[in-house]
Amino acid sequence: MIIIPGGSLIESQSIKEPIVREVRKMAEACRFVLGICSGFQILAKETDIGRLSSAPIMREGLGLLDASFKPLICTDRVKATVVGKSFMTDAVGREVAGFHCHTYGKIVLGKEAKPILVSHVQRVNYHTDPQDLISGVANKEGNVVGVSIHALLDQNPLIIQGITKSLGISPEELQGIRATNTKLLKDIKSEVGISTNLRSQGTGVQKVKAPAMLLITATASGSGKTFIVTGVAGALKKRGINIGLMKIGGDIRDSVPALYLIKEPIRSYSSIKIGKSGWKPLTEAVKEAEQHYDFILVEGAMSAFTGLLNDEVERPSSTAEVAVALGAPTIVVVGCEKEGIEGAIVNTLNYVNIMKSLGVNVAGVILNKVHTSYLTEDIRLFMTKAFGNVGVKLLGVVSRVELEGRGTIPEVEIRYEEFGAKAIEAAESSIDLAALTELAMPSTRKPVDYGELAEKFKKLLTTNLETNVSAGGGGENCL
């Protein structure tokens, strides 16, 4: 049996010919082939990766499964029903559990494909839209299987029993396999990234009861939160810190590049629920995560305030509300490519003042995507002073990073190795990691009246606007 795991293999076209030959050889010899997520796409006929394109962008698979993929975002934790027999299980009608983490999740079946799993999802394409999605397919012979559900092999004894039965593995042999894999996993997790030869200096053993925590948010989507979080996570892992990652909201795709570097899986506590998006309530998720790590990075959703005015959903509904309830030091990532450092500084100072007025513990700022051609030492000192005047530390100035491929966000980012390497390089060269780690503190969770917080936000906006207009006639004196 060969297992092809998830990743970005189909988008990046990084699967090489020797692997292709081996997969085909095993399939033709009626050996078992299992593809998960991107591995499933490799086994399929083709995948349209053009979700953000005006025309389809097709990537060919091996054609071992008569199925194709089209864009459809799903990041739900799910229950799925077994609807067909395969070497994985013959328990038709039984349920299994896992999660989806897909941008191209719509499966179109051909005549030679046999559905074996159907997921019952609640949200697709960022909206609540309950539906059943085909999430597992087998070929006509039954020896090649593709599944879209992650964690099937972690969470479902039913699947393990089915596979070991098909392979003729005894309980004693399975125990030996797991013992061997435990040793291998320890070695794998000591490396940062894949085939980088960058080794963590630590043991990975938790040393403290209350882990340090930082929440990283941004002034807008596209500011580079995911890039910064990935770089910081990888750099701290290199320094031997037992680091974990959580995501506010349900779009766990953002977490994948950092988790890829630090070799941590997505768990049930990896996603903090806000509004209708996400997996577990804040307190429950954080309590579980705190049992496993010495240092936790919490990545925000979109901008800090996005969703704060939405009275139609359950609260908390924004990163700002989570930040107040969490009580952890917060770092703001600021994208500077559209308005330059001047506009970015003005907007960020206003942003920080409002966040602090709401009770967010804003501790630091990272300016990202900066054009540094005229960034002199005097300007750096001025920026440090400007942010210091509002009680926050300028932790770094990161120049714009060019990457090959289609982009630098998980929605279109396709080469985790390059993305991760560039992110670590940027973090180590442009961010004061010592100062950043010193800012981190354990969470001081507290109950929050979210309705009152939302009203305070509205009042801050209207009061500031009235003050600015009366003071300057046109809002010029916004500081």
Short mmCIF file of C-alpha atoms in Angstrom, two decimals:
data_model
loop_
_atom_site.label_atom_id
_atom_site.label_comp_id
_atom_site.label_asym_id
_atom_site.label_seq_id
_atom_site.Cartn_x
_atom_site.Cartn_y
_atom_site.Cartn_z
CA MET A 1 0.00 0.00 0.00
CA ILE A 2 1.12 3.54 -0.76
CA ILE A 3 -0.41 6.68 0.78
CA ILE A 4 -0.17 10.04 -0.99
CA PRO A 5 -0.93 12.71 1.64
CA GLY A 6 -2.33 16.22 1.36
CA GLY A 7 -0.40 19.37 0.51
CA SER A 8 -0.15 21.41 -2.67
CA LEU A 9 1.09 18.69 -5.01
CA ILE A 10 -1.41 19.31 -7.78
CA GLU A 11 -1.14 23.12 -7.76
CA SER A 12 2.64 23.19 -7.55
CA GLN A 13 3.05 20.19 -9.88
CA SER A 14 5.81 19.07 -7.55
CA ILE A 15 5.21 15.32 -7.72
CA LYS A 16 8.13 13.84 -9.66
CA GLU A 17 8.30 11.12 -12.30
CA PRO A 18 9.85 8.39 -10.09
CA ILE A 19 6.91 8.71 -7.69
CA VAL A 20 4.46 8.72 -10.60
CA ARG A 21 5.97 5.50 -11.95
CA GLU A 22 5.78 3.84 -8.54
CA VAL A 23 2.14 4.82 -8.04
CA ARG A 24 1.15 3.55 -11.48
CA LYS A 25 3.10 0.33 -10.94
CA MET A 26 1.31 -0.37 -7.67
CA ALA A 27 -2.11 0.44 -9.11
CA GLU A 28 -1.55 -1.83 -12.11
CA ALA A 29 -0.37 -4.63 -9.80
CA CYS A 30 -3.65 -4.34 -7.84
CA ARG A 31 -1.80 -3.09 -4.75
CA PHE A 32 -3.60 -0.56 -2.60
CA VAL A 33 -3.22 3.16 -3.38
CA LEU A 34 -4.75 5.80 -1.08
CA GLY A 35 -4.73 9.51 -1.93
CA ILE A 36 -5.79 12.08 0.68
CA CYS A 37 -6.76 15.64 -0.29
CA SER A 38 -4.09 16.72 -2.78
CA GLY A 39 -3.13 13.05 -3.05
CA PHE A 40 -6.68 12.38 -4.23
CA GLN A 41 -6.31 15.12 -6.84
CA ILE A 42 -3.10 13.47 -8.04
CA LEU A 43 -5.00 10.22 -8.62
CA ALA A 44 -7.91 11.97 -10.37
CA LYS A 45 -8.13 13.08 -13.99
CA GLU A 46 -7.81 16.84 -13.53
CA THR A 47 -8.30 19.77 -11.14
CA ASP A 48 -9.43 23.28 -11.99
CA ILE A 49 -7.29 25.53 -9.75
CA GLY A 50 -8.63 28.75 -11.27
CA ARG A 51 -10.95 29.86 -8.47
CA LEU A 52 -9.63 33.42 -8.67
CA SER A 53 -9.23 33.32 -12.44
CA SER A 54 -11.73 34.40 -15.11
CA ALA A 55 -11.06 31.12 -16.91
CA PRO A 56 -10.36 27.58 -15.69
CA ILE A 57 -6.74 26.68 -14.95
CA MET A 58 -6.44 22.95 -15.36
CA ARG A 59 -3.88 20.64 -13.75
CA GLU A 60 -3.80 17.05 -14.94
CA GLY A 61 -3.68 14.14 -12.52
CA LEU A 62 -2.73 10.52 -13.19
CA GLY A 63 -6.24 9.51 -14.26
CA LEU A 64 -6.32 6.46 -12.00
CA LEU A 65 -9.67 7.63 -10.66
CA ASP A 66 -12.43 8.73 -13.04
CA ALA A 67 -13.09 11.98 -11.22
CA SER A 68 -12.24 15.66 -11.54
CA PHE A 69 -12.17 18.60 -9.13
CA LYS A 70 -13.65 22.07 -9.38
CA PRO A 71 -13.32 25.08 -7.03
CA LEU A 72 -15.34 24.86 -3.84
CA ILE A 73 -14.05 26.01 -0.44
CA CYS A 74 -14.84 23.87 2.58
CA THR A 75 -13.04 23.96 5.93
CA ASP A 76 -15.64 22.20 8.11
CA ARG A 77 -15.22 19.53 10.72
CA VAL A 78 -17.53 16.84 9.39
CA LYS A 79 -19.28 13.56 9.84
CA ALA A 80 -19.31 11.39 6.73
CA THR A 81 -21.32 8.32 5.83
CA VAL A 82 -19.77 5.23 4.25
CA VAL A 83 -21.80 4.67 1.06
CA GLY A 84 -19.62 2.13 -0.74
CA LYS A 85 -17.21 -0.68 0.00
CA SER A 86 -13.45 -0.33 -0.44
CA PHE A 87 -10.25 -1.70 1.05
CA MET A 88 -10.65 1.04 3.69
CA THR A 89 -13.90 -0.37 5.04
CA ASP A 90 -16.94 -2.40 4.04
CA ALA A 91 -19.11 -0.91 6.82
CA VAL A 92 -21.69 0.74 4.54
CA GLY A 93 -24.00 3.00 6.52
CA ARG A 94 -21.54 3.69 9.33
CA GLU A 95 -20.23 7.18 10.09
CA VAL A 96 -16.65 8.44 10.26
CA ALA A 97 -15.28 11.83 11.34
CA GLY A 98 -12.61 14.25 10.15
CA PHE A 99 -12.33 17.67 8.56
CA HIS A 100 -12.15 19.33 5.17
CA CYS A 101 -9.45 21.86 4.26
CA HIS A 102 -9.99 22.48 0.57
CA THR A 103 -10.15 25.18 -2.06
CA TYR A 104 -11.04 22.73 -4.84
CA GLY A 105 -13.54 20.48 -3.09
CA LYS A 106 -16.25 19.84 -5.69
CA ILE A 107 -15.84 16.33 -7.08
CA VAL A 108 -17.35 15.44 -10.45
CA LEU A 109 -17.58 11.69 -11.00
CA GLY A 110 -17.11 9.81 -14.25
CA LYS A 111 -18.72 6.48 -15.15
CA GLU A 112 -15.83 4.39 -13.82
CA ALA A 113 -15.77 6.02 -10.37
CA LYS A 114 -17.56 4.58 -7.35
CA PRO A 115 -18.50 6.90 -4.46
CA ILE A 116 -17.57 5.47 -1.06
CA LEU A 117 -17.91 8.46 1.31
CA VAL A 118 -20.34 11.38 1.54
CA SER A 119 -19.59 14.29 3.89
CA HIS A 120 -22.35 16.28 5.57
CA VAL A 121 -21.03 19.85 5.54
CA GLN A 122 -22.53 23.06 6.91
CA ARG A 123 -20.47 25.79 5.24
CA VAL A 124 -19.05 26.15 1.74
CA ASN A 125 -17.49 29.16 0.01
CA TYR A 126 -17.57 31.17 3.27
CA HIS A 127 -21.36 30.81 3.69
CA THR A 128 -23.68 28.58 5.66
CA ASP A 129 -25.05 26.21 3.03
CA PRO A 130 -25.69 22.71 4.42
CA GLN A 131 -25.22 19.99 1.83
CA ASP A 132 -23.85 16.54 1.16
CA LEU A 133 -20.56 16.36 -0.72
CA ILE A 134 -18.94 13.31 -2.24
CA SER A 135 -15.69 12.96 -0.29
CA GLY A 136 -14.44 9.48 -1.12
CA VAL A 137 -14.10 7.61 -4.42
CA ALA A 138 -12.77 4.20 -5.50
CA ASN A 139 -11.89 2.84 -8.90
CA LYS A 140 -13.81 -0.02 -10.50
CA GLU A 141 -11.33 -2.63 -9.22
CA GLY A 142 -11.46 -1.16 -5.71
CA ASN A 143 -7.70 -0.96 -5.10
CA VAL A 144 -7.32 2.80 -5.76
CA VAL A 145 -9.11 5.15 -3.37
CA GLY A 146 -9.17 8.94 -2.99
CA VAL A 147 -10.62 10.79 0.01
CA SER A 148 -11.06 14.50 0.74
CA ILE A 149 -11.43 14.08 4.50
CA HIS A 150 -8.38 14.73 6.66
CA ALA A 151 -7.70 12.82 9.91
CA LEU A 152 -9.51 9.67 8.77
CA LEU A 153 -6.53 7.60 9.89
CA ASP A 154 -6.25 9.49 13.19
CA GLN A 155 -9.82 9.55 14.44
CA ASN A 156 -11.56 6.43 13.14
CA PRO A 157 -10.75 2.92 14.40
CA LEU A 158 -13.25 1.68 11.80
CA ILE A 159 -10.91 2.79 9.00
CA ILE A 160 -7.79 1.37 10.65
CA GLN A 161 -9.54 -1.96 11.17
CA GLY A 162 -10.64 -2.05 7.53
CA ILE A 163 -7.18 -1.27 6.16
CA THR A 164 -5.34 -3.70 8.43
CA LYS A 165 -7.85 -6.39 7.52
CA SER A 166 -7.33 -5.76 3.80
CA LEU A 167 -3.55 -5.85 4.23
CA GLY A 168 -3.62 -8.90 6.50
CA ILE A 169 -1.89 -7.08 9.36
CA SER A 170 -2.20 -8.73 12.77
CA PRO A 171 -2.71 -6.71 15.98
CA GLU A 172 0.89 -7.53 16.98
CA GLU A 173 2.22 -6.31 13.66
CA LEU A 174 0.17 -3.11 13.94
CA GLN A 175 1.62 -2.46 17.38
CA GLY A 176 5.13 -2.88 15.95
CA ILE A 177 4.33 -0.53 13.07
CA ARG A 178 3.13 2.13 15.48
CA ALA A 179 6.22 1.79 17.66
CA THR A 180 8.46 2.25 14.61
CA ASN A 181 6.40 5.21 13.42
CA THR A 182 6.67 6.87 16.85
CA LYS A 183 10.46 6.90 16.53
CA LEU A 184 10.27 8.13 12.94
CA LEU A 185 7.81 10.87 13.88
CA LYS A 186 10.14 12.16 16.59
CA ASP A 187 12.93 12.50 14.03
CA ILE A 188 10.62 14.10 11.46
CA LYS A 189 9.35 16.68 13.96
CA SER A 190 12.88 17.70 14.91
CA GLU A 191 13.31 19.19 11.43
CA VAL A 192 11.79 22.54 10.48
CA GLY A 193 10.09 22.13 7.11
CA ILE A 194 10.79 19.33 4.64
CA SER A 195 14.33 18.39 3.57
CA THR A 196 15.69 21.68 4.88
CA ASN A 197 18.29 20.21 7.26
CA LEU A 198 17.16 22.88 9.74
CA ARG A 199 16.91 21.14 13.10
CA SER A 200 15.05 22.34 16.16
CA GLN A 201 17.31 22.86 19.15
CA GLY A 202 14.68 21.74 21.67
CA THR A 203 13.21 18.49 22.93
CA GLY A 204 9.58 19.31 22.15
CA VAL A 205 8.69 18.49 25.76
CA GLN A 206 6.42 20.97 27.52
CA LYS A 207 8.27 22.73 30.35
CA VAL A 208 5.70 25.16 31.71
CA LYS A 209 2.11 24.92 32.90
CA ALA A 210 0.78 28.12 31.34
CA PRO A 211 2.14 28.64 27.82
CA ALA A 212 3.07 32.07 26.54
CA MET A 213 0.73 33.39 23.88
CA LEU A 214 0.63 36.04 21.16
CA LEU A 215 -2.33 37.00 19.01
CA ILE A 216 -1.37 38.27 15.56
CA THR A 217 -3.94 40.38 13.71
CA ALA A 218 -3.79 42.90 10.87
CA THR A 219 -5.21 46.17 9.64
CA ALA A 220 -6.65 44.45 6.56
CA SER A 221 -6.83 41.18 4.67
CA GLY A 222 -3.79 40.76 2.48
CA SER A 223 -1.48 42.49 4.97
CA GLY A 224 0.61 39.33 5.27
CA LYS A 225 -0.51 37.83 8.60
CA THR A 226 -0.08 34.28 7.33
CA PHE A 227 3.40 35.00 5.96
CA ILE A 228 4.50 36.61 9.23
CA VAL A 229 2.94 33.88 11.39
CA THR A 230 4.61 31.21 9.24
CA GLY A 231 8.01 32.87 9.52
CA VAL A 232 7.77 33.48 13.27
CA ALA A 233 6.52 29.93 13.93
CA GLY A 234 9.36 28.40 11.91
CA ALA A 235 12.01 30.65 13.46
CA LEU A 236 10.84 29.88 17.02
CA LYS A 237 10.69 26.17 16.24
CA LYS A 238 14.33 26.39 15.09
CA ARG A 239 15.19 27.89 18.46
CA GLY A 240 13.78 24.87 20.24
CA ILE A 241 10.47 26.34 21.35
CA ASN A 242 7.59 23.88 21.62
CA ILE A 243 5.22 25.99 19.53
CA GLY A 244 1.58 25.57 18.57
CA LEU A 245 -0.78 27.44 16.28
CA MET A 246 -4.45 28.38 16.45
CA LYS A 247 -6.67 30.17 13.94
CA ILE A 248 -9.55 32.53 14.67
CA GLY A 249 -12.45 31.56 12.43
CA GLY A 250 -12.91 28.55 10.22
CA ASP A 251 -10.47 29.17 7.38
CA ILE A 252 -7.83 26.74 8.61
CA ARG A 253 -6.15 26.84 5.20
CA ASP A 254 -4.29 29.88 6.57
CA SER A 255 -2.66 27.66 9.20
CA VAL A 256 -1.27 25.09 6.79
CA PRO A 257 2.02 26.81 5.78
CA ALA A 258 3.07 27.31 9.42
CA LEU A 259 1.96 23.83 10.47
CA TYR A 260 3.91 22.45 7.50
CA LEU A 261 7.06 24.03 8.93
CA ILE A 262 6.57 23.11 12.58
CA LYS A 263 5.23 19.59 11.84
CA GLU A 264 2.05 19.94 13.87
CA PRO A 265 -1.31 18.52 12.79
CA ILE A 266 -4.60 20.34 12.67
CA ARG A 267 -6.54 19.39 15.78
CA SER A 268 -10.12 19.96 16.89
CA TYR A 269 -8.91 22.96 18.94
CA SER A 270 -7.02 24.53 16.04
CA SER A 271 -9.95 26.74 15.03
CA ILE A 272 -11.62 29.25 17.38
CA LYS A 273 -15.25 29.88 16.55
CA ILE A 274 -16.43 33.40 15.69
CA GLY A 275 -19.96 33.97 14.47
CA LYS A 276 -20.90 31.03 12.27
CA SER A 277 -17.31 30.31 11.26
CA GLY A 278 -14.93 28.04 13.16
CA TRP A 279 -14.88 24.87 15.20
CA LYS A 280 -14.69 25.31 18.97
CA PRO A 281 -15.63 28.09 21.40
CA LEU A 282 -12.74 30.23 22.59
CA THR A 283 -12.33 28.97 26.14
CA GLU A 284 -12.70 25.30 25.22
CA ALA A 285 -10.25 25.54 22.32
CA VAL A 286 -7.58 27.46 24.26
CA LYS A 287 -7.79 25.18 27.31
CA GLU A 288 -7.11 22.16 25.10
CA ALA A 289 -4.26 23.82 23.21
CA GLU A 290 -2.58 24.91 26.43
CA GLN A 291 -2.06 21.26 27.38
CA HIS A 292 0.35 20.68 24.50
CA TYR A 293 2.62 23.70 23.96
CA ASP A 294 4.96 26.19 25.64
CA PHE A 295 4.19 28.97 23.17
CA ILE A 296 1.01 29.52 21.12
CA LEU A 297 0.53 31.84 18.16
CA VAL A 298 -3.09 32.77 17.48
CA GLU A 299 -3.69 34.05 13.94
CA GLY A 300 -6.60 36.46 13.53
CA ALA A 301 -9.24 36.46 10.82
CA MET A 302 -9.15 39.21 8.20
CA SER A 303 -8.76 42.58 10.00
CA ALA A 304 -9.13 42.92 13.75
CA PHE A 305 -12.50 44.66 13.45
CA THR A 306 -14.06 42.63 10.62
CA GLY A 307 -17.42 41.33 11.84
CA LEU A 308 -17.65 43.56 14.91
CA LEU A 309 -20.68 45.42 13.54
CA ASN A 310 -22.50 42.22 12.55
CA ASP A 311 -25.45 41.86 14.93
CA GLU A 312 -26.91 38.94 12.97
CA VAL A 313 -24.53 36.25 14.24
CA GLU A 314 -23.50 34.79 17.56
CA ARG A 315 -20.67 36.62 19.30
CA PRO A 316 -17.74 36.82 19.41
CA SER A 317 -17.79 37.63 15.71
CA SER A 318 -14.43 39.37 15.26
CA THR A 319 -10.75 39.04 16.10
CA ALA A 320 -10.95 42.15 18.32
CA GLU A 321 -13.56 40.50 20.56
CA VAL A 322 -11.44 37.35 20.85
CA ALA A 323 -8.40 39.49 21.68
CA VAL A 324 -10.24 41.21 24.53
CA ALA A 325 -11.56 37.92 25.93
CA LEU A 326 -8.22 36.15 25.51
CA GLY A 327 -6.20 38.89 27.21
CA ALA A 328 -3.04 37.85 25.35
CA PRO A 329 -0.58 40.42 23.98
CA THR A 330 -1.57 41.36 20.43
CA ILE A 331 0.67 42.20 17.49
CA VAL A 332 -0.66 44.13 14.49
CA VAL A 333 0.69 43.32 11.02
CA VAL A 334 0.43 46.26 8.63
CA GLY A 335 0.64 45.93 4.85
CA CYS A 336 2.41 48.97 3.42
CA GLU A 337 2.51 48.26 -0.30
CA LYS A 338 -0.55 50.34 -1.26
CA GLU A 339 -0.18 53.48 0.87
CA GLY A 340 3.51 53.48 1.74
CA ILE A 341 4.91 53.65 5.23
CA GLU A 342 3.52 57.16 5.73
CA GLY A 343 -0.12 56.17 5.22
CA ALA A 344 0.44 52.90 7.03
CA ILE A 345 1.76 54.70 10.12
CA VAL A 346 -1.18 57.12 10.20
CA ASN A 347 -3.76 54.34 9.86
CA THR A 348 -2.00 52.05 12.32
CA LEU A 349 -1.79 54.69 15.04
CA ASN A 350 -5.55 55.21 14.75
CA TYR A 351 -6.07 51.45 14.66
CA VAL A 352 -4.00 50.87 17.78
CA ASN A 353 -5.77 53.65 19.68
CA ILE A 354 -9.21 52.17 18.96
CA MET A 355 -8.06 48.65 19.82
CA LYS A 356 -6.62 49.84 23.12
CA SER A 357 -9.81 51.77 23.88
CA LEU A 358 -11.74 48.51 23.47
CA GLY A 359 -9.44 46.74 25.93
CA VAL A 360 -7.15 44.90 23.49
CA ASN A 361 -3.63 44.45 24.86
CA VAL A 362 -1.80 45.78 21.79
CA ALA A 363 1.90 45.21 22.37
CA GLY A 364 3.64 45.40 19.02
CA VAL A 365 3.51 46.32 15.34
CA ILE A 366 5.18 44.72 12.31
CA LEU A 367 5.28 46.75 9.10
CA ASN A 368 5.14 44.33 6.16
CA LYS A 369 5.54 44.60 2.37
CA VAL A 370 7.59 47.77 2.80
CA HIS A 371 9.43 49.43 -0.09
CA THR A 372 12.64 50.28 1.71
CA SER A 373 14.49 52.39 -0.88
CA TYR A 374 14.42 55.53 1.31
CA LEU A 375 14.00 53.91 4.72
CA THR A 376 16.89 55.54 6.55
CA GLU A 377 17.91 54.95 10.15
CA ASP A 378 16.40 58.32 11.07
CA ILE A 379 13.04 57.24 9.66
CA ARG A 380 13.24 53.97 11.60
CA LEU A 381 13.93 55.90 14.80
CA PHE A 382 10.99 58.20 14.05
CA MET A 383 8.66 55.22 13.51
CA THR A 384 9.85 53.59 16.71
CA LYS A 385 9.12 56.81 18.60
CA ALA A 386 5.70 57.25 16.96
CA PHE A 387 4.56 53.78 17.97
CA GLY A 388 6.22 54.09 21.36
CA ASN A 389 4.08 57.17 22.04
CA VAL A 390 0.96 54.96 21.91
CA GLY A 391 2.56 52.25 24.02
CA VAL A 392 3.48 49.67 21.38
CA LYS A 393 6.83 48.38 20.15
CA LEU A 394 7.88 48.39 16.51
CA LEU A 395 9.05 44.78 16.17
CA GLY A 396 10.07 44.74 12.55
CA VAL A 397 10.06 46.26 9.09
CA VAL A 398 9.74 43.53 6.46
CA SER A 399 10.38 44.37 2.83
CA ARG A 400 8.12 43.00 0.13
CA VAL A 401 9.03 39.40 -0.76
CA GLU A 402 8.67 38.13 -4.30
CA LEU A 403 7.71 34.50 -4.72
CA GLU A 404 7.48 32.39 -7.85
CA GLY A 405 4.05 31.09 -8.72
CA ARG A 406 0.67 32.71 -8.35
CA GLY A 407 0.76 34.45 -4.99
CA THR A 408 1.64 34.55 -1.32
CA ILE A 409 -1.62 33.62 0.40
CA PRO A 410 -3.04 30.12 0.98
CA GLU A 411 -5.89 30.88 -1.43
CA VAL A 412 -3.42 30.82 -4.31
CA GLU A 413 -0.05 29.96 -2.73
CA ILE A 414 1.26 26.75 -4.20
CA ARG A 415 4.81 26.04 -3.03
CA TYR A 416 5.02 25.52 0.72
CA GLU A 417 8.78 24.91 0.67
CA GLU A 418 9.56 28.25 -0.94
CA PHE A 419 6.87 30.09 1.02
CA GLY A 420 8.15 28.68 4.32
CA ALA A 421 11.81 29.30 3.56
CA LYS A 422 11.17 32.92 2.56
CA ALA A 423 8.97 33.45 5.63
CA ILE A 424 11.65 32.18 8.04
CA GLU A 425 14.31 34.26 6.29
CA ALA A 426 12.15 37.40 6.59
CA ALA A 427 11.38 36.72 10.26
CA GLU A 428 15.00 36.11 11.20
CA SER A 429 16.40 39.06 9.26
CA SER A 430 13.72 41.70 9.77
CA ILE A 431 11.84 40.96 13.01
CA ASP A 432 13.21 41.35 16.53
CA LEU A 433 12.36 37.81 17.62
CA ALA A 434 13.86 38.27 21.08
CA ALA A 435 11.63 41.28 21.72
CA LEU A 436 8.65 39.46 20.26
CA THR A 437 9.07 36.46 22.56
CA GLU A 438 9.53 38.77 25.56
CA LEU A 439 6.15 40.34 24.85
CA ALA A 440 4.37 36.98 24.95
CA MET A 441 2.43 36.17 28.11
CA PRO A 442 -0.06 33.53 29.23
CA SER A 443 -3.68 34.17 28.38
CA THR A 444 -5.67 36.00 31.07
CA ARG A 445 -9.11 34.96 29.87
CA LYS A 446 -12.07 36.87 31.23
CA PRO A 447 -15.81 37.08 30.53
CA VAL A 448 -16.73 39.82 28.07
CA ASP A 449 -20.04 41.54 27.39
CA TYR A 450 -19.73 41.40 23.60
CA GLY A 451 -22.83 43.50 23.02
CA GLU A 452 -21.42 46.27 25.19
CA LEU A 453 -18.08 45.99 23.38
CA ALA A 454 -19.78 46.39 19.98
CA GLU A 455 -21.64 49.47 21.23
CA LYS A 456 -18.40 50.94 22.54
CA PHE A 457 -16.83 50.40 19.11
CA LYS A 458 -19.69 52.27 17.43
CA LYS A 459 -19.37 55.11 19.93
CA LEU A 460 -15.61 55.35 19.38
CA LEU A 461 -16.15 55.62 15.63
CA THR A 462 -18.83 58.29 15.81
CA THR A 463 -17.11 60.28 18.57
CA ASN A 464 -13.78 60.28 16.72
CA LEU A 465 -15.47 61.27 13.48
CA GLU A 466 -17.35 64.16 15.08
CA THR A 467 -14.19 65.33 16.88
CA ASN A 468 -12.08 65.15 13.72
CA VAL A 469 -14.58 67.04 11.58
CA SER A 470 -15.09 69.79 14.17
CA ALA A 471 -11.35 70.10 14.75
CA GLY A 472 -10.15 70.11 11.17
CA GLY A 473 -13.18 70.67 9.00
CA GLY A 474 -12.36 67.66 6.89
CA GLY A 475 -10.81 65.02 9.07
CA GLU A 476 -7.22 66.15 8.50
CA ASN A 477 -6.43 66.08 12.23
CA CYS A 478 -7.29 62.42 12.66
CA LEU A 479 -4.47 61.97 15.18
#
